[in-house]
Amino acid sequence: MIATRIDVWPNFATVTLRAAAFMLLALALTITSQPALAVGWDCTQREKHALDPTRPLNIGQLKFQLRDYYYCGGYEADFAAVGDEAKKYLELRAHQVTNPAIVLDIDETSLSNWVEIDRDDFGFIPGGTCAALEPGKPANACGDYEWEISAQATALRPTLAVYQSAKANGVAVFFITGRREGPELRAATERNLEAQGYIVWNKLIMRPVDSHGSPSTFKTAEREAIAKKFTIILNMGDQQSDLDDGKFAEKAFKLPNPFYFIP
Ligand SMILES: [Mg+2]
């Protein structure tokens, strides 16, 4: 059952204004949404972070590897490879099916929370303030809720390109996110998406507060509801639980995310 409101296209004047804003943002984001390279991160040291298979895993060493992966080009390349395939598939199928649609996850699919992830040293801290939002403050933790409310996550460019292609090809866009339904977080999530270039969508589906267990159950049920009216040509997510083996979508595109795991 779809429990959230349906976002419909606003009036013509608003659409025109939004279209202009969309083009400007798309241009700006092409320039600015490059993955941030860490100031001072030394990619020549990567071989020193290699694991010794004869010894137990070392979490500190793994963190070095994850930052190598993010800052030294691996994440960007792997993410782009999946995004490019998804875009090609969208453009192949968009005009071959009835009522085409795509489903996008949000976190680490459409938007990057790297600032929070890095600040929390790969830990998950649900509550508390987020010092990353206060420049000059020492490296305190960043509470997840405050981070999300700040609406400062940044567009992941390959997914933004898929979104832009969907809009250009008349394909409906649905976001299904594990972020919990609530007026404050919904408003912040919408603000964040819009600021990063995801200007219009058919529906933003957030996880109900009373939904428990794996998000896979909720997400799959929402795709099933969408599939009653649309042909979901692709579903993109960074967790297997976003995709559920591609049920109710023609194709599932799994983006890399070695930074956290949602079963
Ligand atoms: Mg995600």
Tab-separated table of C-alpha atoms and ligand atoms in Angstrom:
chain	number	residue	atom	x	y	z
A	1	MET	CA	0.000	0.000	0.000
A	2	ILE	CA	1.271	3.440	-0.833
A	3	ALA	CA	0.996	5.485	2.325
A	4	THR	CA	2.464	8.750	1.156
A	5	ARG	CA	1.068	11.618	-0.860
A	6	ILE	CA	1.429	11.732	-4.617
A	7	ASP	CA	3.510	14.591	-5.903
A	8	VAL	CA	1.860	15.871	-9.053
A	9	TRP	CA	3.184	18.274	-11.631
A	10	PRO	CA	2.568	21.849	-10.559
A	11	ASN	CA	1.039	24.508	-12.816
A	12	PHE	CA	2.613	25.581	-16.109
A	13	ALA	CA	4.368	28.699	-14.815
A	14	THR	CA	5.930	26.745	-12.016
A	15	VAL	CA	6.961	24.024	-14.433
A	16	THR	CA	8.620	26.574	-16.715
A	17	LEU	CA	10.485	28.101	-13.809
A	18	ARG	CA	11.454	24.662	-12.589
A	19	ALA	CA	12.643	23.637	-16.045
A	20	ALA	CA	14.909	26.700	-16.161
A	21	ALA	CA	16.169	25.967	-12.680
A	22	PHE	CA	16.705	22.348	-13.679
A	23	MET	CA	18.905	23.312	-16.634
A	24	LEU	CA	20.952	25.731	-14.557
A	25	LEU	CA	21.390	23.195	-11.820
A	26	ALA	CA	22.317	20.457	-14.260
A	27	LEU	CA	25.036	22.720	-15.657
A	28	ALA	CA	26.262	23.727	-12.221
A	29	LEU	CA	26.250	20.169	-10.958
A	30	THR	CA	28.216	18.966	-13.949
A	31	ILE	CA	30.905	21.326	-12.771
A	32	THR	CA	30.622	20.918	-9.007
A	33	SER	CA	29.504	17.385	-8.218
A	34	GLN	CA	32.817	15.710	-8.768
A	35	PRO	CA	33.692	13.333	-5.913
A	36	ALA	CA	35.578	15.340	-3.340
A	37	LEU	CA	39.216	14.491	-3.134
A	38	ALA	CA	40.571	14.613	0.369
A	39	VAL	CA	43.058	17.342	0.941
A	40	GLY	CA	46.210	15.560	1.965
A	41	TRP	CA	45.059	11.991	1.286
A	42	ASP	CA	48.059	10.177	-0.117
A	43	CYS	CA	47.039	7.674	-2.762
A	44	THR	CA	50.612	6.477	-3.199
A	45	GLN	CA	50.388	4.676	0.140
A	46	ARG	CA	47.697	2.233	-0.948
A	47	GLU	CA	49.924	-0.829	-1.040
A	48	LYS	CA	50.717	-0.296	2.638
A	49	HIS	CA	47.027	-0.821	3.415
A	50	ALA	CA	46.827	-4.234	1.771
A	51	LEU	CA	45.526	-6.939	4.064
A	52	ASP	CA	47.669	-9.878	5.098
A	53	PRO	CA	45.466	-12.956	4.472
A	54	THR	CA	47.382	-14.913	7.099
A	55	ARG	CA	46.304	-12.544	9.878
A	56	PRO	CA	42.911	-11.563	11.304
A	57	LEU	CA	41.196	-8.582	9.651
A	58	ASN	CA	42.220	-5.249	11.093
A	59	ILE	CA	39.463	-2.655	11.228
A	60	GLY	CA	41.867	0.273	11.133
A	61	GLN	CA	43.493	-1.103	8.016
A	62	LEU	CA	40.079	-1.619	6.421
A	63	LYS	CA	39.237	2.035	7.072
A	64	PHE	CA	42.399	3.048	5.237
A	65	GLN	CA	41.307	0.850	2.347
A	66	LEU	CA	37.852	2.390	2.274
A	67	ARG	CA	39.300	5.903	2.120
A	68	ASP	CA	41.700	4.772	-0.596
A	69	TYR	CA	38.693	3.443	-2.495
A	70	TYR	CA	36.792	6.703	-2.102
A	71	TYR	CA	39.591	9.218	-2.583
A	72	CYS	CA	41.748	7.465	-5.160
A	73	GLY	CA	39.193	6.962	-7.916
A	74	GLY	CA	37.920	3.428	-7.361
A	75	TYR	CA	34.507	4.379	-6.015
A	76	GLU	CA	33.920	6.976	-8.698
A	77	ALA	CA	34.873	4.556	-11.487
A	78	ASP	CA	32.833	1.625	-10.167
A	79	PHE	CA	29.819	3.827	-9.489
A	80	ALA	CA	29.998	5.412	-12.935
A	81	ALA	CA	30.249	2.014	-14.642
A	82	VAL	CA	26.937	0.916	-13.077
A	83	GLY	CA	25.298	4.295	-13.692
A	84	ASP	CA	26.331	4.284	-17.353
A	85	GLU	CA	24.856	0.808	-17.844
A	86	ALA	CA	21.619	1.896	-16.187
A	87	LYS	CA	21.370	4.989	-18.382
A	88	LYS	CA	21.933	2.918	-21.524
A	89	TYR	CA	19.253	0.475	-20.472
A	90	LEU	CA	16.826	3.287	-19.670
A	91	GLU	CA	17.363	4.849	-23.079
A	92	LEU	CA	16.904	1.477	-24.781
A	93	ARG	CA	13.647	0.656	-23.011
A	94	ALA	CA	12.048	4.076	-22.416
A	95	HIS	CA	10.154	4.075	-25.683
A	96	GLN	CA	9.512	0.336	-25.890
A	97	VAL	CA	7.223	-0.096	-22.890
A	98	THR	CA	3.969	1.365	-21.619
A	99	ASN	CA	4.177	3.888	-18.768
A	100	PRO	CA	7.907	3.512	-18.176
A	101	ALA	CA	9.242	4.281	-14.702
A	102	ILE	CA	12.446	4.030	-12.727
A	103	VAL	CA	12.905	3.508	-9.006
A	104	LEU	CA	15.820	5.132	-7.231
A	105	ASP	CA	17.010	4.663	-3.687
A	106	ILE	CA	18.294	7.883	-2.110
A	107	ASP	CA	21.249	7.432	0.249
A	108	GLU	CA	24.459	6.369	-1.515
A	109	THR	CA	22.400	5.986	-4.685
A	110	SER	CA	21.044	9.442	-5.538
A	111	LEU	CA	22.769	11.404	-2.778
A	112	SER	CA	26.130	10.922	-1.100
A	113	ASN	CA	26.492	11.181	2.672
A	114	TRP	CA	30.255	10.878	2.519
A	115	VAL	CA	30.792	13.910	4.774
A	116	GLU	CA	28.850	12.192	7.557
A	117	ILE	CA	30.349	8.746	6.880
A	118	ASP	CA	33.878	10.116	6.960
A	119	ARG	CA	33.237	12.255	10.025
A	120	ASP	CA	31.846	9.246	11.902
A	121	ASP	CA	34.779	7.069	10.819
A	122	PHE	CA	32.376	4.510	9.287
A	123	GLY	CA	30.307	4.195	12.448
A	124	PHE	CA	26.562	4.858	12.551
A	125	ILE	CA	25.455	7.427	15.116
A	126	PRO	CA	21.686	7.893	14.916
A	127	GLY	CA	21.183	10.837	17.290
A	128	GLY	CA	23.050	13.855	18.570
A	129	THR	CA	24.353	16.937	16.855
A	130	CYS	CA	26.431	16.941	13.708
A	131	ALA	CA	29.707	18.777	14.147
A	132	ALA	CA	30.420	18.428	10.439
A	133	LEU	CA	27.858	21.189	9.980
A	134	GLU	CA	29.795	23.581	12.167
A	135	PRO	CA	32.963	24.665	10.384
A	136	GLY	CA	35.965	25.008	12.599
A	137	LYS	CA	34.597	22.726	15.281
A	138	PRO	CA	36.859	19.850	16.250
A	139	ALA	CA	36.170	16.444	14.751
A	140	ASN	CA	33.191	15.461	16.835
A	141	ALA	CA	30.634	12.962	15.637
A	142	CYS	CA	27.820	13.688	13.207
A	143	GLY	CA	24.388	12.453	14.271
A	144	ASP	CA	22.526	10.883	11.376
A	145	TYR	CA	19.174	12.568	11.879
A	146	GLU	CA	20.669	16.044	12.206
A	147	TRP	CA	22.791	15.393	9.140
A	148	GLU	CA	19.761	14.368	7.074
A	149	ILE	CA	17.750	17.340	8.328
A	150	SER	CA	20.585	19.623	7.224
A	151	ALA	CA	19.912	18.567	3.599
A	152	GLN	CA	23.592	18.767	2.702
A	153	ALA	CA	24.090	15.414	1.001
A	154	THR	CA	25.498	15.812	-2.503
A	155	ALA	CA	24.346	14.400	-5.830
A	156	LEU	CA	26.000	11.246	-7.093
A	157	ARG	CA	26.577	12.319	-10.650
A	158	PRO	CA	25.970	9.024	-12.528
A	159	THR	CA	22.571	8.617	-10.859
A	160	LEU	CA	21.742	12.253	-11.548
A	161	ALA	CA	22.509	11.514	-15.210
A	162	VAL	CA	20.068	8.577	-15.111
A	163	TYR	CA	17.454	10.857	-13.544
A	164	GLN	CA	18.035	13.545	-16.181
A	165	SER	CA	17.714	10.980	-18.938
A	166	ALA	CA	14.478	9.717	-17.405
A	167	LYS	CA	13.027	13.231	-17.422
A	168	ALA	CA	14.189	13.794	-21.003
A	169	ASN	CA	12.613	10.521	-22.159
A	170	GLY	CA	9.251	10.832	-20.431
A	171	VAL	CA	10.030	8.191	-17.819
A	172	ALA	CA	8.365	8.478	-14.407
A	173	VAL	CA	10.709	8.724	-11.407
A	174	PHE	CA	9.972	7.189	-8.021
A	175	PHE	CA	12.229	7.495	-5.006
A	176	ILE	CA	11.905	4.734	-2.413
A	177	THR	CA	13.985	5.398	0.666
A	178	GLY	CA	14.539	3.804	4.038
A	179	ARG	CA	14.489	7.294	5.550
A	180	ARG	CA	11.601	7.335	7.981
A	181	GLU	CA	8.381	9.138	7.157
A	182	GLY	CA	7.899	12.359	9.088
A	183	PRO	CA	7.182	15.952	8.098
A	184	GLU	CA	10.591	17.326	9.097
A	185	LEU	CA	12.653	14.629	7.394
A	186	ARG	CA	10.384	14.584	4.334
A	187	ALA	CA	10.762	18.340	3.873
A	188	ALA	CA	14.535	18.125	4.314
A	189	THR	CA	14.834	15.204	1.914
A	190	GLU	CA	12.786	17.006	-0.732
A	191	ARG	CA	14.863	20.156	-0.230
A	192	ASN	CA	18.082	18.178	-0.534
A	193	LEU	CA	16.985	16.356	-3.690
A	194	GLU	CA	15.854	19.579	-5.351
A	195	ALA	CA	19.025	21.463	-4.403
A	196	GLN	CA	21.100	18.693	-5.956
A	197	GLY	CA	19.274	18.635	-9.275
A	198	TYR	CA	16.492	16.094	-8.735
A	199	ILE	CA	13.846	18.696	-9.391
A	200	VAL	CA	10.622	16.802	-10.046
A	201	TRP	CA	9.501	13.265	-9.391
A	202	ASN	CA	6.281	11.315	-9.394
A	203	LYS	CA	6.483	10.189	-5.808
A	204	LEU	CA	8.900	10.143	-2.880
A	205	ILE	CA	8.118	7.097	-0.776
A	206	MET	CA	9.585	7.082	2.728
A	207	ARG	CA	9.556	4.149	5.115
A	208	PRO	CA	6.636	4.269	7.542
A	209	VAL	CA	7.596	4.623	11.191
A	210	ASP	CA	5.842	1.341	12.026
A	211	SER	CA	7.694	-0.652	9.343
A	212	HIS	CA	10.151	-3.089	10.915
A	213	GLY	CA	12.658	-5.689	9.791
A	214	SER	CA	14.573	-5.511	6.552
A	215	PRO	CA	13.739	-2.501	4.377
A	216	SER	CA	13.564	-5.023	1.559
A	217	THR	CA	10.006	-5.969	2.570
A	218	PHE	CA	8.796	-2.365	2.486
A	219	LYS	CA	10.661	-1.492	-0.693
A	220	THR	CA	9.502	-4.546	-2.600
A	221	ALA	CA	5.856	-3.909	-1.612
A	222	GLU	CA	6.131	-0.317	-2.837
A	223	ARG	CA	7.583	-1.457	-6.155
A	224	GLU	CA	4.749	-3.929	-6.482
A	225	ALA	CA	2.257	-1.069	-6.026
A	226	ILE	CA	4.033	1.074	-8.632
A	227	ALA	CA	4.178	-1.855	-11.063
A	228	LYS	CA	0.381	-1.997	-11.142
A	229	LYS	CA	0.363	1.197	-13.211
A	230	PHE	CA	3.906	1.490	-14.550
A	231	THR	CA	6.549	-0.655	-16.167
A	232	ILE	CA	9.543	-0.316	-13.861
A	233	ILE	CA	12.354	-0.601	-16.350
A	234	LEU	CA	15.065	-0.260	-13.759
A	235	ASN	CA	15.672	-0.069	-10.061
A	236	MET	CA	18.915	1.376	-8.670
A	237	GLY	CA	20.216	0.935	-5.149
A	238	ASP	CA	23.434	0.592	-3.174
A	239	GLN	CA	22.148	-2.262	-0.979
A	240	GLN	CA	20.893	-5.660	-2.030
A	241	SER	CA	17.887	-4.915	0.182
A	242	ASP	CA	16.999	-2.071	-2.218
A	243	LEU	CA	16.761	-4.503	-5.078
A	244	ASP	CA	15.468	-7.819	-3.781
A	245	ASP	CA	16.769	-9.680	-6.817
A	246	GLY	CA	15.022	-7.295	-9.159
A	247	LYS	CA	11.441	-8.155	-8.235
A	248	PHE	CA	8.917	-5.837	-9.946
A	249	ALA	CA	11.605	-4.215	-12.070
A	250	GLU	CA	12.963	-5.319	-15.416
A	251	LYS	CA	16.518	-4.792	-14.269
A	252	ALA	CA	18.247	-4.077	-10.971
A	253	PHE	CA	21.439	-2.018	-10.859
A	254	LYS	CA	23.559	-2.509	-7.743
A	255	LEU	CA	25.833	0.405	-6.967
A	256	PRO	CA	28.984	-0.041	-4.888
A	257	ASN	CA	28.844	0.757	-1.197
A	258	PRO	CA	31.509	-0.852	0.981
A	259	PHE	CA	30.997	1.840	3.635
A	260	TYR	CA	27.949	0.383	5.395
A	261	PHE	CA	25.544	-2.524	5.113
A	262	ILE	CA	21.755	-2.676	5.474
A	263	PRO	CA	20.587	-6.303	5.600
B	1	MG	MG	20.922	3.546	0.002
